[in-house]
Each structure stands twice: as structure tokens, then as C-alpha cells.
Amino acid sequence: MKALEGIRILDFTHVQSGPTCTQLLAWFGADVIKVERPGVGDATRKQLQDVPDADSLYFTMLNHNKRSIELNSKNETGKEVLTRLVEECDVLVENFAPGALDRMGFGWDRLNEINPRLIMASIKGFGPGKYEDCKVYENVAQCAGGSASTTGFLDGPPLVTAAQIGDSGTGLHLALGIVTALFQREKSGRGQKVDVAMQDGVLNLTRVKLRDQQRLDRVGTLPEYSQAGEGIPFGEATPRAGNDSGGGQPGRILKCEGWETDPNAYTYFIIQAAAWEGVCDVIGKPEWKTEDGFAKPGDRLDKLNHIFETIEEWTMTKSKFEVMDICNPKNIPVGPILSMKEIAEDEGLYATGTMVKVPHPERGEYLSVGCPIKMSDSAVDVERSPLLGEHTNDILTDVLGYSGDDLERVKASGAVGEAKG
Ligand code: CAO
């Protein structure tokens, strides 16, 4: 048995943010029915295609374990089928542009009327307010949520981060909202509306920088930021801190052996107070354990450049993996900078199911990231994403109970494309 077995999701999501949410729910055992425009489908099917005429990796890696029905929700018969789906499902998830669902005639009031137990879960770029009508993509959310202004180096422009905190991060937030609403429904018997704005999701993940904004307002400096030790004055807003650690423990990215030719021959190195003595021993500076100006964490803050340059002289003599092997037993927190190539070849990640190899009829085997949440009583089997409309017939008959002339009427209406399966 899987955790969400028996839960049916009407998946009206597209691109990245919504699909990451419903993919998680599918991995937990929900029956996720992806509704796609006939003959077109989710736009990502055809974006960044690497195999001609096959669903792209963009699509396949975000839509595992789902079923696909082609349905024109603006066609009259399509609306009838959609209404039946709303009756049969526990949750409707959508990330259309603001107002799109209302324009289809399926706003919250209507959905609640059709099925009072239905949970309606939505992702929009912004919450209510002056930007509520905007269409929003990942990097816009990173900028509006405070991440970009606090990422990058002090002397450079704001930077977006590769981690998709605006899309996948918001999808994660929404998934939590959905399962919480399902839990509440057990007691209340009622559905509810769950909304997550991408700006809010990013801000939630960037909350430590709002912490720093308030500290800066109060005391005018952030002592653990490298710029404090370098004597560079702070402005009014939380600055970009390069690779400084986000917490109170100083950390940097340091070169390792081979950095001249390998762009990823680096390690992250944290000089946590509790591990300081070990750091001094490892880098051959045992005198720093007791020396004035080095022994106490606060006294080291104005010497971070010197300290990290000294540590780097040592890390440059070792590979990033040797640094890990030497420092780990001494509880010194370090981390090799892993390339995507190294991750894709890491057998340990396949053993845990975090990386998976998935067969696909059109594109052959591809690599994907499996479910990162491991549950002892709800195993995840990663299945390939559905072809467009692959399950249209099954869903019309098995889920919605159409048969005979009624089924033929729906098919002939043009509402469901060319039914397959
Ligand atoms: N049948 C008929 N029509 C359908 C349909 C179906 N099965 N599925 C979608 N449509 C229609 C929608 O109803 C909409 O029509 P209207 O404009 O007439 O209302 C139309 O297709 C386009 O939908 P959209 O506006 O959501 O799509 P877009 O490509 O223009 O915008 C995006 C994409 C992502 C910017 C927008 O959906 C959005 O802002 N979503 C919320 C934020 C979000 O999730 N962003 C993350 C995207 S990933 O980086």
C-alpha cells in the first residue's frame, strides 16, 4: 500500500512548478490524471527536445507516474467531461495564468458547488495585490522573492540560482498544503482552496536574508560576512555575500588539486567553532588553537581572508574527495563541488533511488531524479511519464464510466482528441 492510495488528482498543471507538485503526489501513490489540450499537451513536451519527435527530458523528468487525458476544457462536451472529473477527484491542482480557470468556467465557487470535498490547489506568481495578474516564470520569482538580490558577489550583479526554488520550491510548498488539506478534510469533510504564490515560496526559502536585513537595520553590520572583516561598509540592504556561509559559521569555496583545468575542483570548507582545533591540525597550523586573535571565533572574523587563504594552500594539494576523506573523521564540515556528470555517475545515488534510469518507448532510457523523500511504508516505483493522451480512453471508461453511444458521442465531439489506449 502507498501513502496516498485511493486519492485521485485532477492535474491541470503545466511547465515546471505545478508538475513537480503532482509528481510527488503520484510517487506517494495518488492517481494523477494530467489533463492536456488535445494535440498540443503540456508545452514542455516539445521544449528543449534532444530526440526528434519524442517527449523532451524537460517533460519526462517532471511528469513521472501520471496518466494523461487529452481534453479541450473550452469545448461544451469537454466541460461536461471536466465536470465529471471534478466529481470523481479529491484534488484539482493548477498553475494557469491568473484568471484562466475562471475564464473556463471552473473557478473556486463552481468547483466547490460541483464537489464540496474537492481541494483546489493553485500556484500563481504573486499573491493578491498589485502584481496579482502577472504571468511569472522561475527567475522572475527568484528576483521578486529576495533571492537574486542576496545571491552573487558584492562587486557583481544580482544572480539567479540554478536550484529551481521558484518552480520546484513552490511545487513542494503546494504539495505540503495539499496533504495538509486532505488531512483536515478527514475531520471537516470539506474541501478548501490552497494557494501558494511563487514570490512567497522563494521568500520563505530566503528567510535567513530577511533575518540579516533586520540585524543590519539594528546594528549596522553583519560581522560574519566577509565584507565586515575586509572593512567594506554595509549599505541599507542585505548585501550579496559570495560563497560565505548563510549561518554564523564562516565558510568558503576553496580550490583543490586540479582547479587550473577542472572547473569543479573545489570544496566547500566551514570553520565551525567546534571543529577549529581539527582544522588547525589538518592544515599544519596547530599554534592557531591557542594564539591570540585566532583561538576565539569572534576574533577570527577580521582575518577570514588570511585564514581561508592558508586553508586553501592546503586544499590545493589535495583532490576534493581527499579533502572530504581527511576532514570528515575530524567532524570538519566540508563538501566536494560535484558536477552534474559526477552526480549522474554516482552509483550510491542509484542504490538509494535518488537517481533512476527510466525506460521510455519513444526516447529510450533516460536518467532522472527519483523521489527525494524516503518513506519506510510507502515505497516509490518511478514510472515513465505518459504519452500525450495515452490514457484518454481508460479514464473516460474506467474512471468516468462512459460507454457505448455515450462514449462515442464524447469522442466524436472533438473534446478529447484522438482517443488512444
Ligand atoms: N483546453 C483548453 N484550453 C486550455 C487547456 C485545455 N486543456 N489547458 C490550458 N488552456 C488554455 C488556458 O485556459 C488559457 O486560455 P485563456 O488565456 O484563454 O484563459 C491558455 O490555455 C494559456 O494558459 P496560460 O495563460 O496559463 O499559459 P501561458 O503559456 O500563456 O503562460 C505561465 C504560462 C506559466 C506563465 C502561466 O501559466 C502562469 O503565470 N502560471 C502561474 C505561475 C506559474 O506556475 N509559473 C511557473 C511556470 S514554470 O517556470
Short mmCIF file of C-alpha atoms and ligand atoms in Angstrom, two decimals:
data_model
loop_
_atom_site.label_atom_id
_atom_site.label_comp_id
_atom_site.label_asym_id
_atom_site.label_seq_id
_atom_site.Cartn_x
_atom_site.Cartn_y
_atom_site.Cartn_z
CA MET A 1 0.00 0.00 0.00
CA LYS A 2 1.15 3.53 -0.75
CA ALA A 3 0.51 6.56 1.42
CA LEU A 4 -1.88 8.36 -0.96
CA GLU A 5 -3.53 5.28 -2.46
CA GLY A 6 -7.19 6.00 -3.22
CA ILE A 7 -6.58 9.73 -3.70
CA ARG A 8 -7.33 10.97 -7.20
CA ILE A 9 -5.75 14.16 -8.50
CA LEU A 10 -7.04 16.21 -11.43
CA ASP A 11 -3.72 17.54 -12.65
CA PHE A 12 -4.28 20.72 -14.61
CA THR A 13 -0.64 21.76 -14.29
CA HIS A 14 1.95 22.63 -16.91
CA VAL A 15 5.58 23.70 -17.29
CA GLN A 16 7.51 23.09 -14.05
CA SER A 17 6.03 24.42 -10.80
CA GLY A 18 2.72 22.54 -10.79
CA PRO A 19 4.05 19.32 -12.36
CA THR A 20 6.71 18.91 -9.64
CA CYS A 21 3.92 19.02 -7.05
CA THR A 22 1.70 16.45 -8.72
CA GLN A 23 4.69 14.21 -9.48
CA LEU A 24 5.39 13.99 -5.75
CA LEU A 25 1.75 13.12 -5.05
CA ALA A 26 1.93 10.43 -7.76
CA TRP A 27 5.07 9.00 -6.17
CA PHE A 28 3.20 8.78 -2.88
CA GLY A 29 0.54 6.67 -4.60
CA ALA A 30 -2.14 9.11 -5.79
CA ASP A 31 -3.79 8.50 -9.17
CA VAL A 32 -2.72 11.64 -11.01
CA ILE A 33 -4.71 12.41 -14.15
CA LYS A 34 -2.97 15.02 -16.25
CA VAL A 35 -5.42 17.00 -18.37
CA GLU A 36 -3.82 18.28 -21.59
CA ARG A 37 -5.01 20.23 -24.56
CA PRO A 38 -5.79 17.82 -27.48
CA GLY A 39 -2.93 17.51 -29.94
CA VAL A 40 -0.82 20.02 -28.02
CA GLY A 41 -0.32 18.94 -24.44
CA ASP A 42 1.98 20.48 -21.88
CA ALA A 43 4.25 22.93 -23.75
CA THR A 44 7.33 21.33 -22.19
CA ARG A 45 6.77 18.15 -24.21
CA LYS A 46 8.30 19.99 -27.14
CA GLN A 47 10.73 22.29 -25.34
CA LEU A 48 14.50 21.61 -25.35
CA GLN A 49 13.90 18.45 -27.37
CA ASP A 50 17.00 16.28 -27.71
CA VAL A 51 15.36 13.33 -29.51
CA PRO A 52 13.31 14.34 -32.58
CA ASP A 53 9.56 13.78 -32.18
CA ALA A 54 9.93 12.36 -28.66
CA ASP A 55 8.82 13.96 -25.42
CA SER A 56 11.63 16.13 -24.08
CA LEU A 57 13.56 15.48 -20.89
CA TYR A 58 12.01 18.67 -19.56
CA PHE A 59 8.63 16.94 -19.71
CA THR A 60 9.59 13.36 -18.91
CA MET A 61 11.58 14.31 -15.79
CA LEU A 62 8.67 16.28 -14.30
CA ASN A 63 5.73 14.01 -15.07
CA HIS A 64 6.55 10.50 -13.87
CA ASN A 65 3.82 8.13 -12.64
CA LYS A 66 0.95 10.18 -14.13
CA ARG A 67 -1.80 9.35 -16.61
CA SER A 68 -2.64 11.68 -19.49
CA ILE A 69 -6.07 12.55 -20.89
CA GLU A 70 -6.49 14.91 -23.83
CA LEU A 71 -9.37 17.23 -23.11
CA ASN A 72 -10.44 20.57 -24.52
CA SER A 73 -11.87 22.30 -21.49
CA LYS A 74 -13.34 25.09 -23.62
CA ASN A 75 -15.47 22.72 -25.72
CA GLU A 76 -19.03 22.10 -24.37
CA THR A 77 -18.60 18.31 -24.21
CA GLY A 78 -15.13 18.89 -22.78
CA LYS A 79 -16.70 20.90 -19.98
CA GLU A 80 -19.09 18.02 -19.31
CA VAL A 81 -16.16 15.59 -19.04
CA LEU A 82 -14.25 18.02 -16.85
CA THR A 83 -17.26 18.34 -14.56
CA ARG A 84 -17.35 14.54 -14.23
CA LEU A 85 -13.64 14.56 -13.42
CA VAL A 86 -14.16 17.18 -10.72
CA GLU A 87 -16.87 14.96 -9.23
CA GLU A 88 -14.53 11.97 -9.16
CA CYS A 89 -11.35 13.65 -7.94
CA ASP A 90 -10.17 14.65 -4.46
CA VAL A 91 -7.85 17.44 -5.55
CA LEU A 92 -7.58 19.77 -8.55
CA VAL A 93 -4.10 21.24 -8.99
CA GLU A 94 -3.49 24.07 -11.44
CA ASN A 95 -0.89 26.67 -12.29
CA PHE A 96 -2.54 28.55 -15.14
CA ALA A 97 -2.10 32.25 -15.58
CA PRO A 98 -4.31 34.23 -13.20
CA GLY A 99 -7.98 34.08 -14.19
CA ALA A 100 -7.62 31.24 -16.74
CA LEU A 101 -9.68 28.76 -14.72
CA ASP A 102 -12.43 31.37 -14.19
CA ARG A 103 -12.47 32.03 -17.93
CA MET A 104 -13.01 28.28 -18.48
CA GLY A 105 -15.98 28.47 -16.11
CA PHE A 106 -14.28 26.44 -13.37
CA GLY A 107 -13.42 28.97 -10.66
CA TRP A 108 -13.40 28.01 -6.97
CA ASP A 109 -17.11 28.70 -6.38
CA ARG A 110 -18.15 26.47 -9.27
CA LEU A 111 -15.73 23.70 -8.29
CA ASN A 112 -16.91 23.82 -4.69
CA GLU A 113 -20.50 23.59 -5.93
CA ILE A 114 -19.72 20.53 -8.08
CA ASN A 115 -17.75 18.75 -5.36
CA PRO A 116 -17.68 20.26 -1.86
CA ARG A 117 -14.99 17.76 -0.80
CA LEU A 118 -12.64 18.88 -3.58
CA ILE A 119 -9.40 20.59 -2.64
CA MET A 120 -8.38 23.19 -5.21
CA ALA A 121 -4.66 23.91 -5.19
CA SER A 122 -3.15 26.76 -7.20
CA ILE A 123 0.23 28.26 -7.93
CA LYS A 124 0.42 31.84 -9.12
CA GLY A 125 3.41 34.15 -9.45
CA PHE A 126 2.23 36.69 -6.90
CA GLY A 127 -0.37 36.75 -4.15
CA PRO A 128 -3.26 39.25 -4.09
CA GLY A 129 -2.10 42.81 -4.71
CA LYS A 130 -0.74 44.99 -7.46
CA TYR A 131 1.09 42.16 -9.29
CA GLU A 132 -1.62 39.51 -8.98
CA ASP A 133 -2.36 39.42 -12.73
CA CYS A 134 1.25 38.83 -13.81
CA LYS A 135 2.43 35.70 -15.55
CA VAL A 136 5.56 34.53 -13.78
CA TYR A 137 8.45 32.22 -14.53
CA GLU A 138 11.21 30.84 -12.29
CA ASN A 139 13.73 33.65 -12.47
CA VAL A 140 11.10 36.36 -12.02
CA ALA A 141 10.11 34.66 -8.77
CA GLN A 142 13.74 34.40 -7.66
CA CYS A 143 14.10 38.13 -8.20
CA ALA A 144 10.80 39.08 -6.56
CA GLY A 145 11.33 36.78 -3.59
CA GLY A 146 14.61 38.35 -2.47
CA SER A 147 16.90 35.54 -3.60
CA ALA A 148 18.60 37.29 -6.54
CA SER A 149 19.45 40.47 -4.63
CA THR A 150 21.22 38.42 -1.97
CA THR A 151 22.98 35.96 -4.31
CA GLY A 152 26.27 36.64 -6.08
CA PHE A 153 29.39 38.57 -5.21
CA LEU A 154 29.47 42.01 -3.64
CA ASP A 155 31.10 43.59 -6.69
CA GLY A 156 28.87 41.86 -9.24
CA PRO A 157 25.22 41.98 -10.35
CA PRO A 158 22.40 40.05 -8.65
CA LEU A 159 22.43 36.37 -9.59
CA VAL A 160 19.75 33.75 -10.04
CA THR A 161 20.48 30.31 -8.65
CA ALA A 162 20.38 27.02 -10.56
CA ALA A 163 18.19 25.36 -7.94
CA GLN A 164 14.64 25.93 -9.15
CA ILE A 165 13.39 27.45 -5.94
CA GLY A 166 10.67 29.42 -7.73
CA ASP A 167 9.17 26.47 -9.59
CA SER A 168 10.10 23.23 -7.84
CA GLY A 169 10.32 25.01 -4.48
CA THR A 170 6.77 26.31 -4.87
CA GLY A 171 5.62 22.88 -6.04
CA LEU A 172 6.95 21.43 -2.80
CA HIS A 173 5.13 24.04 -0.74
CA LEU A 174 1.91 23.30 -2.60
CA ALA A 175 2.27 19.54 -2.07
CA LEU A 176 2.50 20.12 1.66
CA GLY A 177 -0.58 22.36 1.54
CA ILE A 178 -2.50 19.66 -0.33
CA VAL A 179 -1.72 16.78 2.01
CA THR A 180 -2.47 19.04 4.99
CA ALA A 181 -5.84 19.96 3.45
CA LEU A 182 -6.53 16.26 2.83
CA PHE A 183 -5.74 15.59 6.49
CA GLN A 184 -8.10 18.35 7.61
CA ARG A 185 -10.81 17.02 5.28
CA GLU A 186 -10.73 13.76 7.23
CA LYS A 187 -12.21 15.68 10.14
CA SER A 188 -14.14 18.51 8.49
CA GLY A 189 -15.49 16.61 5.49
CA ARG A 190 -14.93 19.75 3.41
CA GLY A 191 -12.50 20.69 0.69
CA GLN A 192 -10.71 24.03 0.69
CA LYS A 193 -8.65 26.27 -1.51
CA VAL A 194 -4.85 26.07 -1.18
CA ASP A 195 -2.82 28.87 -2.76
CA VAL A 196 0.92 29.34 -2.97
CA ALA A 197 2.49 32.34 -4.70
CA MET A 198 5.95 31.77 -6.16
CA GLN A 199 7.18 35.04 -4.64
CA ASP A 200 6.10 33.78 -1.21
CA GLY A 201 7.71 30.37 -1.70
CA VAL A 202 11.03 31.94 -2.67
CA LEU A 203 10.86 34.40 0.22
CA ASN A 204 10.19 31.53 2.61
CA LEU A 205 13.36 29.82 1.37
CA THR A 206 15.31 33.07 1.61
CA ARG A 207 14.15 33.95 5.12
CA VAL A 208 17.68 33.95 6.57
CA LYS A 209 18.40 37.01 4.45
CA LEU A 210 15.42 38.81 5.99
CA ARG A 211 16.93 37.84 9.35
CA ASP A 212 20.13 39.58 8.23
CA GLN A 213 18.21 42.64 6.99
CA GLN A 214 16.83 43.20 10.48
CA ARG A 215 20.20 42.62 12.14
CA LEU A 216 21.72 45.11 9.70
CA ASP A 217 19.00 47.66 10.48
CA ARG A 218 19.61 47.27 14.19
CA VAL A 219 23.41 47.14 14.46
CA GLY A 220 24.65 48.39 11.09
CA THR A 221 26.92 45.42 10.36
CA LEU A 222 26.90 41.68 9.78
CA PRO A 223 30.14 40.53 11.41
CA GLU A 224 30.20 37.04 9.86
CA TYR A 225 30.00 38.45 6.29
CA SER A 226 33.46 38.63 4.68
CA GLN A 227 32.95 42.27 3.81
CA ALA A 228 32.89 43.14 7.53
CA GLY A 229 36.37 41.71 8.02
CA GLU A 230 37.54 43.42 4.84
CA GLY A 231 36.40 46.81 6.17
CA ILE A 232 33.90 47.37 3.34
CA PRO A 233 30.98 49.45 4.64
CA PHE A 234 27.48 47.99 4.54
CA GLY A 235 24.64 49.73 2.70
CA GLU A 236 20.98 49.73 3.66
CA ALA A 237 20.03 46.30 2.33
CA THR A 238 21.31 42.77 2.97
CA PRO A 239 24.27 42.53 0.59
CA ARG A 240 25.38 39.72 -1.67
CA ALA A 241 27.78 37.52 0.30
CA GLY A 242 29.51 35.48 -2.39
CA ASN A 243 30.11 31.99 -1.06
CA ASP A 244 30.03 33.00 2.60
CA SER A 245 28.10 30.52 4.70
CA GLY A 246 24.49 31.53 5.37
CA GLY A 247 24.76 30.75 9.08
CA GLY A 248 27.04 32.05 11.80
CA GLN A 249 29.86 29.65 10.91
CA PRO A 250 32.28 31.10 8.34
CA GLY A 251 32.64 29.06 5.16
CA ARG A 252 34.08 29.49 1.66
CA ILE A 253 34.60 27.61 -1.58
CA LEU A 254 38.28 26.77 -1.90
CA LYS A 255 40.41 25.48 -4.75
CA CYS A 256 41.53 21.87 -4.74
CA GLU A 257 44.15 20.00 -6.73
CA GLY A 258 43.45 20.33 -10.44
CA TRP A 259 41.46 23.57 -10.26
CA GLU A 260 43.53 25.04 -13.09
CA THR A 261 41.84 22.73 -15.61
CA ASP A 262 38.80 21.31 -13.83
CA PRO A 263 36.08 23.94 -13.23
CA ASN A 264 34.68 21.85 -10.38
CA ALA A 265 37.90 21.01 -8.49
CA TYR A 266 36.72 22.92 -5.42
CA THR A 267 35.49 22.14 -1.94
CA TYR A 268 33.21 23.97 0.45
CA PHE A 269 35.02 24.40 3.74
CA ILE A 270 33.39 25.53 7.00
CA ILE A 271 35.45 26.58 10.00
CA GLN A 272 32.84 25.68 12.56
CA ALA A 273 33.89 26.75 16.05
CA ALA A 274 33.57 23.20 17.38
CA ALA A 275 35.92 21.87 14.67
CA TRP A 276 38.51 24.64 14.85
CA GLU A 277 41.20 22.60 16.57
CA GLY A 278 40.86 19.87 13.96
CA VAL A 279 41.15 22.47 11.19
CA CYS A 280 44.37 23.83 12.73
CA ASP A 281 45.88 20.34 12.92
CA VAL A 282 44.88 19.37 9.39
CA ILE A 283 46.33 22.46 7.75
CA GLY A 284 49.51 22.41 9.83
CA LYS A 285 48.76 25.46 11.98
CA PRO A 286 48.48 23.95 15.49
CA GLU A 287 49.60 27.29 17.01
CA TRP A 288 46.29 28.89 15.90
CA LYS A 289 44.49 26.77 18.51
CA THR A 290 45.81 28.98 21.30
CA GLU A 291 47.18 32.10 19.57
CA ASP A 292 45.58 35.44 20.42
CA GLY A 293 43.38 36.60 17.55
CA PHE A 294 42.82 33.05 16.29
CA ALA A 295 41.73 30.96 19.27
CA LYS A 296 38.28 32.56 19.70
CA PRO A 297 35.65 32.52 16.90
CA GLY A 298 34.81 36.22 17.23
CA ASP A 299 38.48 37.20 16.98
CA ARG A 300 38.87 35.32 13.72
CA LEU A 301 36.22 37.28 11.84
CA ASP A 302 38.51 40.10 10.72
CA LYS A 303 41.10 37.58 9.50
CA LEU A 304 38.88 35.33 7.41
CA ASN A 305 40.68 36.13 4.15
CA HIS A 306 44.04 35.20 5.67
CA ILE A 307 42.64 32.09 7.35
CA PHE A 308 40.89 30.80 4.23
CA GLU A 309 43.90 31.57 2.03
CA THR A 310 46.00 29.47 4.41
CA ILE A 311 43.46 26.64 4.35
CA GLU A 312 43.37 26.87 0.56
CA GLU A 313 47.14 26.40 0.35
CA TRP A 314 46.41 23.02 1.94
CA THR A 315 43.28 22.11 -0.04
CA MET A 316 45.14 22.87 -3.29
CA THR A 317 47.44 19.95 -2.51
CA LYS A 318 44.51 17.51 -2.26
CA SER A 319 41.67 16.40 -4.51
CA LYS A 320 38.20 17.47 -3.38
CA PHE A 321 37.48 13.87 -2.39
CA GLU A 322 40.72 13.62 -0.37
CA VAL A 323 39.71 16.79 1.49
CA MET A 324 36.40 15.10 2.32
CA ASP A 325 38.09 11.87 3.42
CA ILE A 326 40.56 13.70 5.67
CA CYS A 327 38.18 16.23 7.20
CA ASN A 328 35.09 14.07 7.76
CA PRO A 329 36.59 11.89 10.51
CA LYS A 330 37.56 15.09 12.34
CA ASN A 331 34.00 16.46 12.09
CA ILE A 332 35.16 19.34 9.91
CA PRO A 333 32.21 20.17 7.63
CA VAL A 334 33.39 20.12 4.01
CA GLY A 335 31.70 19.23 0.74
CA PRO A 336 33.15 18.49 -2.69
CA ILE A 337 31.70 20.61 -5.50
CA LEU A 338 30.09 17.84 -7.56
CA SER A 339 29.46 18.31 -11.25
CA MET A 340 26.25 17.02 -12.83
CA LYS A 341 28.43 14.49 -14.66
CA GLU A 342 29.78 13.17 -11.36
CA ILE A 343 26.27 13.02 -9.90
CA ALA A 344 24.95 11.16 -12.95
CA GLU A 345 27.70 8.57 -12.45
CA ASP A 346 27.32 8.19 -8.67
CA GLU A 347 26.30 4.57 -8.05
CA GLY A 348 25.40 5.38 -4.44
CA LEU A 349 22.59 7.67 -5.60
CA TYR A 350 21.15 4.93 -7.79
CA ALA A 351 21.29 2.49 -4.88
CA THR A 352 19.02 4.75 -2.81
CA GLY A 353 16.63 5.52 -5.68
CA THR A 354 17.56 9.19 -5.69
CA MET A 355 18.83 8.72 -9.23
CA VAL A 356 16.94 6.39 -11.54
CA LYS A 357 17.19 5.03 -15.07
CA VAL A 358 13.77 5.09 -16.74
CA PRO A 359 12.83 3.23 -19.95
CA HIS A 360 10.74 5.20 -22.45
CA PRO A 361 9.14 3.89 -25.66
CA GLU A 362 9.97 6.96 -27.77
CA ARG A 363 13.28 8.16 -26.42
CA GLY A 364 14.85 5.03 -24.90
CA GLU A 365 16.34 5.00 -21.42
CA TYR A 366 16.94 8.31 -19.68
CA LEU A 367 18.23 9.39 -16.29
CA SER A 368 16.01 11.12 -13.80
CA VAL A 369 15.92 12.20 -10.20
CA GLY A 370 13.70 9.86 -8.22
CA CYS A 371 11.72 10.75 -5.13
CA PRO A 372 13.98 12.51 -2.63
CA ILE A 373 11.59 11.77 0.26
CA LYS A 374 12.01 8.22 1.55
CA MET A 375 9.17 6.61 3.48
CA SER A 376 9.56 3.22 5.16
CA ASP A 377 5.97 2.13 4.47
CA SER A 378 5.31 3.75 1.09
CA ALA A 379 7.85 2.65 -1.47
CA VAL A 380 8.25 4.66 -4.69
CA ASP A 381 8.49 2.98 -8.09
CA VAL A 382 9.41 5.58 -10.65
CA GLU A 383 7.42 5.04 -13.87
CA ARG A 384 7.85 6.89 -17.14
CA SER A 385 5.77 9.92 -17.99
CA PRO A 386 2.64 9.31 -20.09
CA LEU A 387 2.50 9.94 -23.82
CA LEU A 388 0.01 12.64 -24.79
CA GLY A 389 -3.49 11.24 -24.37
CA GLU A 390 -2.16 7.75 -23.61
CA HIS A 391 -4.89 7.12 -21.04
CA THR A 392 -7.78 9.10 -22.52
CA ASN A 393 -9.86 6.01 -23.21
CA ASP A 394 -9.11 4.35 -19.84
CA ILE A 395 -10.06 7.48 -17.94
CA LEU A 396 -13.27 8.04 -19.89
CA THR A 397 -14.37 4.45 -19.34
CA ASP A 398 -12.86 3.25 -16.05
CA VAL A 399 -12.85 6.49 -14.05
CA LEU A 400 -15.83 8.30 -15.54
CA GLY A 401 -17.95 5.33 -16.64
CA TYR A 402 -18.59 6.41 -20.24
CA SER A 403 -19.55 3.53 -22.53
CA GLY A 404 -21.37 2.66 -25.74
CA ASP A 405 -23.03 5.52 -27.60
CA ASP A 406 -22.23 7.95 -24.82
CA LEU A 407 -18.52 7.25 -25.20
CA GLU A 408 -18.77 7.59 -28.97
CA ARG A 409 -20.59 10.91 -28.55
CA VAL A 410 -17.74 12.29 -26.42
CA LYS A 411 -15.10 11.08 -28.86
CA ALA A 412 -16.98 12.47 -31.87
CA SER A 413 -17.33 15.89 -30.22
CA GLY A 414 -13.64 16.68 -30.67
CA ALA A 415 -13.31 17.29 -26.93
CA VAL A 416 -10.79 14.52 -26.31
CA GLY A 417 -8.62 14.44 -29.43
CA GLU A 418 -7.98 11.06 -30.93
CA ALA A 419 -8.59 8.69 -28.02
CA LYS A 420 -5.84 6.10 -27.60
CA GLY A 421 -5.30 3.15 -25.33
N1 CAO B 1 -8.19 23.03 -23.01
C1 CAO B 1 -8.46 24.27 -23.47
N2 CAO B 1 -7.73 25.36 -23.11
C2 CAO B 1 -6.69 25.15 -22.29
C3 CAO B 1 -6.35 23.88 -21.79
C4 CAO B 1 -7.15 22.79 -22.19
N3 CAO B 1 -6.92 21.53 -21.76
N4 CAO B 1 -5.28 24.00 -20.99
C5 CAO B 1 -4.94 25.30 -20.99
N5 CAO B 1 -5.79 26.01 -21.77
C6 CAO B 1 -5.78 27.44 -22.03
C7 CAO B 1 -5.97 28.26 -20.79
O1 CAO B 1 -7.31 28.24 -20.37
C8 CAO B 1 -5.51 29.62 -21.27
O2 CAO B 1 -6.53 30.24 -22.00
P1 CAO B 1 -7.00 31.78 -21.76
O3 CAO B 1 -5.77 32.59 -21.92
O4 CAO B 1 -8.00 31.99 -22.84
O5 CAO B 1 -7.57 31.87 -20.41
C9 CAO B 1 -4.41 29.24 -22.25
O6 CAO B 1 -4.54 27.84 -22.49
C10 CAO B 1 -3.00 29.54 -21.82
O7 CAO B 1 -2.79 29.23 -20.44
P2 CAO B 1 -1.73 30.05 -19.61
O8 CAO B 1 -2.03 31.52 -19.76
O9 CAO B 1 -1.67 29.51 -18.24
O10 CAO B 1 -0.38 29.67 -20.38
P3 CAO B 1 0.80 30.63 -20.87
O11 CAO B 1 1.71 29.75 -21.64
O12 CAO B 1 0.33 31.84 -21.55
O13 CAO B 1 1.50 31.10 -19.51
C11 CAO B 1 2.64 30.70 -17.42
C12 CAO B 1 2.36 30.20 -18.83
C13 CAO B 1 3.42 29.62 -16.71
C14 CAO B 1 3.44 32.00 -17.47
C15 CAO B 1 1.30 30.96 -16.69
O14 CAO B 1 0.53 29.80 -16.76
C16 CAO B 1 1.47 31.37 -15.23
O15 CAO B 1 1.83 32.50 -14.90
N6 CAO B 1 1.22 30.43 -14.31
C17 CAO B 1 1.27 30.69 -12.89
C18 CAO B 1 2.68 30.79 -12.40
C19 CAO B 1 3.49 29.56 -12.70
O16 CAO B 1 3.15 28.45 -12.39
N7 CAO B 1 4.66 29.78 -13.27
C20 CAO B 1 5.64 28.72 -13.39
C21 CAO B 1 5.86 28.33 -14.74
S1 CAO B 1 7.28 27.29 -14.81
O17 CAO B 1 8.56 28.34 -14.92
#
